[in-house]
JSON list of C-alpha atoms in Angstrom, two decimals:
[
{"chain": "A", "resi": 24, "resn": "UNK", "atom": "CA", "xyz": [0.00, 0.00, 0.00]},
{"chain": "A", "resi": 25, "resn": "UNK", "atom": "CA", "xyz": [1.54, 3.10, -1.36]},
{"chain": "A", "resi": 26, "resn": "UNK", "atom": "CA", "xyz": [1.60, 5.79, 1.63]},
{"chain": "A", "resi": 27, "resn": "UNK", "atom": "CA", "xyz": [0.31, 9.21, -0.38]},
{"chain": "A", "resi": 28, "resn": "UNK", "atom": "CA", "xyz": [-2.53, 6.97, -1.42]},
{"chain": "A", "resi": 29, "resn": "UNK", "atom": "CA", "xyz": [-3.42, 6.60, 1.84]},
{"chain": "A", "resi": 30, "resn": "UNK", "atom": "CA", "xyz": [-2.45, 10.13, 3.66]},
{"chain": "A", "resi": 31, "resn": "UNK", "atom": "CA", "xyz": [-3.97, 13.37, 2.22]},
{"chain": "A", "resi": 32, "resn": "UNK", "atom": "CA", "xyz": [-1.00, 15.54, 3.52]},
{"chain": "A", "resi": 33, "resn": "UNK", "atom": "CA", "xyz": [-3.47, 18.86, 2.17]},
{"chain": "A", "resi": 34, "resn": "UNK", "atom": "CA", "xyz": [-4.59, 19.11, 5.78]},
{"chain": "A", "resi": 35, "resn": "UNK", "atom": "CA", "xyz": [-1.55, 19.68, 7.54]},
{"chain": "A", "resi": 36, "resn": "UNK", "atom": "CA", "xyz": [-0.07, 21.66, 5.66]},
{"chain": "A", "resi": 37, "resn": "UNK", "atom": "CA", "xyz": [0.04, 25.14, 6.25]},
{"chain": "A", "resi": 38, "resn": "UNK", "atom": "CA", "xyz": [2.04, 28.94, 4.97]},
{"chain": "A", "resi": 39, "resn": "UNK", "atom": "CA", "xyz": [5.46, 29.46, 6.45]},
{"chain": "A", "resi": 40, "resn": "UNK", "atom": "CA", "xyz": [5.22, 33.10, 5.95]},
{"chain": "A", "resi": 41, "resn": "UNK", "atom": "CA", "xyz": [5.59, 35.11, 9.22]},
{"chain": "A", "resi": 42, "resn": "UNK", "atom": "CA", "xyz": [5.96, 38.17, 7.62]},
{"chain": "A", "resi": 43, "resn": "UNK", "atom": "CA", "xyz": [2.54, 39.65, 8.21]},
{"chain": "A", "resi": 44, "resn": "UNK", "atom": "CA", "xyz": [3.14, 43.18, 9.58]},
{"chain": "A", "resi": 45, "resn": "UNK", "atom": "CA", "xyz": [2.49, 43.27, 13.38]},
{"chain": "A", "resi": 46, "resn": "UNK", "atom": "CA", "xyz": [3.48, 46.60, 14.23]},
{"chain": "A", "resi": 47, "resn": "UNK", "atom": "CA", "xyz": [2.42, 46.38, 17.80]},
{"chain": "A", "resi": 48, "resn": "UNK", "atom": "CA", "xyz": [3.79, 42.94, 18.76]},
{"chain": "A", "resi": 49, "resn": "UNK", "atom": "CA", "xyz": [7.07, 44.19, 17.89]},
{"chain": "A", "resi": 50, "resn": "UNK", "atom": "CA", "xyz": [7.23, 47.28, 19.79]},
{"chain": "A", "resi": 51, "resn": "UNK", "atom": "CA", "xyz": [6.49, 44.78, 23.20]},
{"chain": "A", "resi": 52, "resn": "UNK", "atom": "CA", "xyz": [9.44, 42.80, 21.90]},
{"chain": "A", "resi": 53, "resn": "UNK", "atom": "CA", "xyz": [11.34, 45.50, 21.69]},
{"chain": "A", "resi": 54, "resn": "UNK", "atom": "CA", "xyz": [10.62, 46.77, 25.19]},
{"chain": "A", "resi": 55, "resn": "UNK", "atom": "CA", "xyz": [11.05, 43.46, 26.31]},
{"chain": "A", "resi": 56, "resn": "UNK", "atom": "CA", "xyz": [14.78, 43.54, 24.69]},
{"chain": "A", "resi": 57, "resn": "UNK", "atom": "CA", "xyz": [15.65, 46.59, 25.88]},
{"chain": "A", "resi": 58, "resn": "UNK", "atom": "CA", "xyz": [14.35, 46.56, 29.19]},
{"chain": "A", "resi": 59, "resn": "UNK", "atom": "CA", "xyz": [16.62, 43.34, 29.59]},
{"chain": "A", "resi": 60, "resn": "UNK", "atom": "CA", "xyz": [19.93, 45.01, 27.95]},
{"chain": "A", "resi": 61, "resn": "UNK", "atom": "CA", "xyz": [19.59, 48.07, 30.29]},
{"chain": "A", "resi": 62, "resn": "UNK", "atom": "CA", "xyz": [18.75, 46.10, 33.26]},
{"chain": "A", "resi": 63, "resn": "UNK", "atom": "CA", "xyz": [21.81, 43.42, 32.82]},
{"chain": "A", "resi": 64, "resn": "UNK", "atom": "CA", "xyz": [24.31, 46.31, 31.98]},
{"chain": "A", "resi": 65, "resn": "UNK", "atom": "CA", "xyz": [23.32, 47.77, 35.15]},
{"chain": "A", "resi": 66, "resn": "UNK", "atom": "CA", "xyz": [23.79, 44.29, 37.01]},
{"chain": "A", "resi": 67, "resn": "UNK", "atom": "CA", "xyz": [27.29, 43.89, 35.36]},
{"chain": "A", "resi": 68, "resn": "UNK", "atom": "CA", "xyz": [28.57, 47.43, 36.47]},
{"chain": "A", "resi": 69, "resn": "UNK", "atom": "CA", "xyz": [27.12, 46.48, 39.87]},
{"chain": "A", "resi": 70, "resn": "UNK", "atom": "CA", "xyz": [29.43, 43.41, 39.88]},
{"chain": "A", "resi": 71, "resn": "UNK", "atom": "CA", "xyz": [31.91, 45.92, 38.58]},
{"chain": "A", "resi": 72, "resn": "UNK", "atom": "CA", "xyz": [31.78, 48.04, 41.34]},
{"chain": "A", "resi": 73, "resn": "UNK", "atom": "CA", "xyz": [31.58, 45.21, 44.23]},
{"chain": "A", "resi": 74, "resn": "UNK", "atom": "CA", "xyz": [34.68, 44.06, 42.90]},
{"chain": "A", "resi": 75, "resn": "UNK", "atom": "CA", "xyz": [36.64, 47.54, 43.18]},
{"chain": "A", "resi": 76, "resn": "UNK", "atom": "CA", "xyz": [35.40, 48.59, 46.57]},
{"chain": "A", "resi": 77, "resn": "UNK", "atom": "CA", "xyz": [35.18, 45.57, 47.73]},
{"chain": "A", "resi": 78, "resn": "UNK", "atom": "CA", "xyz": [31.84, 46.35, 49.29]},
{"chain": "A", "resi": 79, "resn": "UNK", "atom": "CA", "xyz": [28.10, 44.61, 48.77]},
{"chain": "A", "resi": 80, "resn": "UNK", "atom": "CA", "xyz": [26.46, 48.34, 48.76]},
{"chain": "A", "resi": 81, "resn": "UNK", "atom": "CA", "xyz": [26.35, 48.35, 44.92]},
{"chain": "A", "resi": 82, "resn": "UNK", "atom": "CA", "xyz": [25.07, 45.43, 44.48]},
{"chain": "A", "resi": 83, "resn": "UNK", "atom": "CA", "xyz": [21.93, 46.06, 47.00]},
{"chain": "A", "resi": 84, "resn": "UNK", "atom": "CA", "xyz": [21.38, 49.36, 45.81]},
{"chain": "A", "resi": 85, "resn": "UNK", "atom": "CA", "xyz": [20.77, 47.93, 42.40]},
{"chain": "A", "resi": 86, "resn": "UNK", "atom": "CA", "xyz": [18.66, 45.38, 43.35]},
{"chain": "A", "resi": 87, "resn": "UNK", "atom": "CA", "xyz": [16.58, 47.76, 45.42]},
{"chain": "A", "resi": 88, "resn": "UNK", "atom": "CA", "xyz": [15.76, 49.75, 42.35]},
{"chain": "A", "resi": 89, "resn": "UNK", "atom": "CA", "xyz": [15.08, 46.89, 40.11]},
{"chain": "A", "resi": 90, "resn": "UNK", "atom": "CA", "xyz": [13.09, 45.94, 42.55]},
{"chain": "A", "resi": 91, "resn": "UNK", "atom": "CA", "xyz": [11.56, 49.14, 43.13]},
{"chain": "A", "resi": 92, "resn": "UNK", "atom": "CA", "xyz": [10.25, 48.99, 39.38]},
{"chain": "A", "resi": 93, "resn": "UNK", "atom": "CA", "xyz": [9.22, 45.66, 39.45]}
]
């Protein structure tokens, strides 16, 4: 028994084009990204900073304001 014979394949197939213009769900995306960027650059010069002084101030200073916008 041949397999196409047996299968119609029609019904699952579907468009791979994703390109349909969704304006708004890439501005969240976007946010999203740059919300994350800013917020582990901040985390890394934290680290920074704990490492030169030697002191955990930095790093709960930063987490009280991340926290404080969460």
């Amino acid at each position: 028994m041949n397999h196409s014979e047996t299968f119609n394949l029609e019904s699952w197939q579907h468009s791979h084009d994703f390109s349909h213009n969704n304006l708004k769900g890439e501005k969240r995306i976007r946010y999203v990204l740059t919300l994350t960027t800013e917020t582990i650059l901040v985390q890394i010069l934290a680290g920074v900073l704990v490492m030169l002084t030697g002191s955990a101030i930095p790093d709960l200073v930063i987490g009280l304001v991340i926290v404080a916008f969460i």
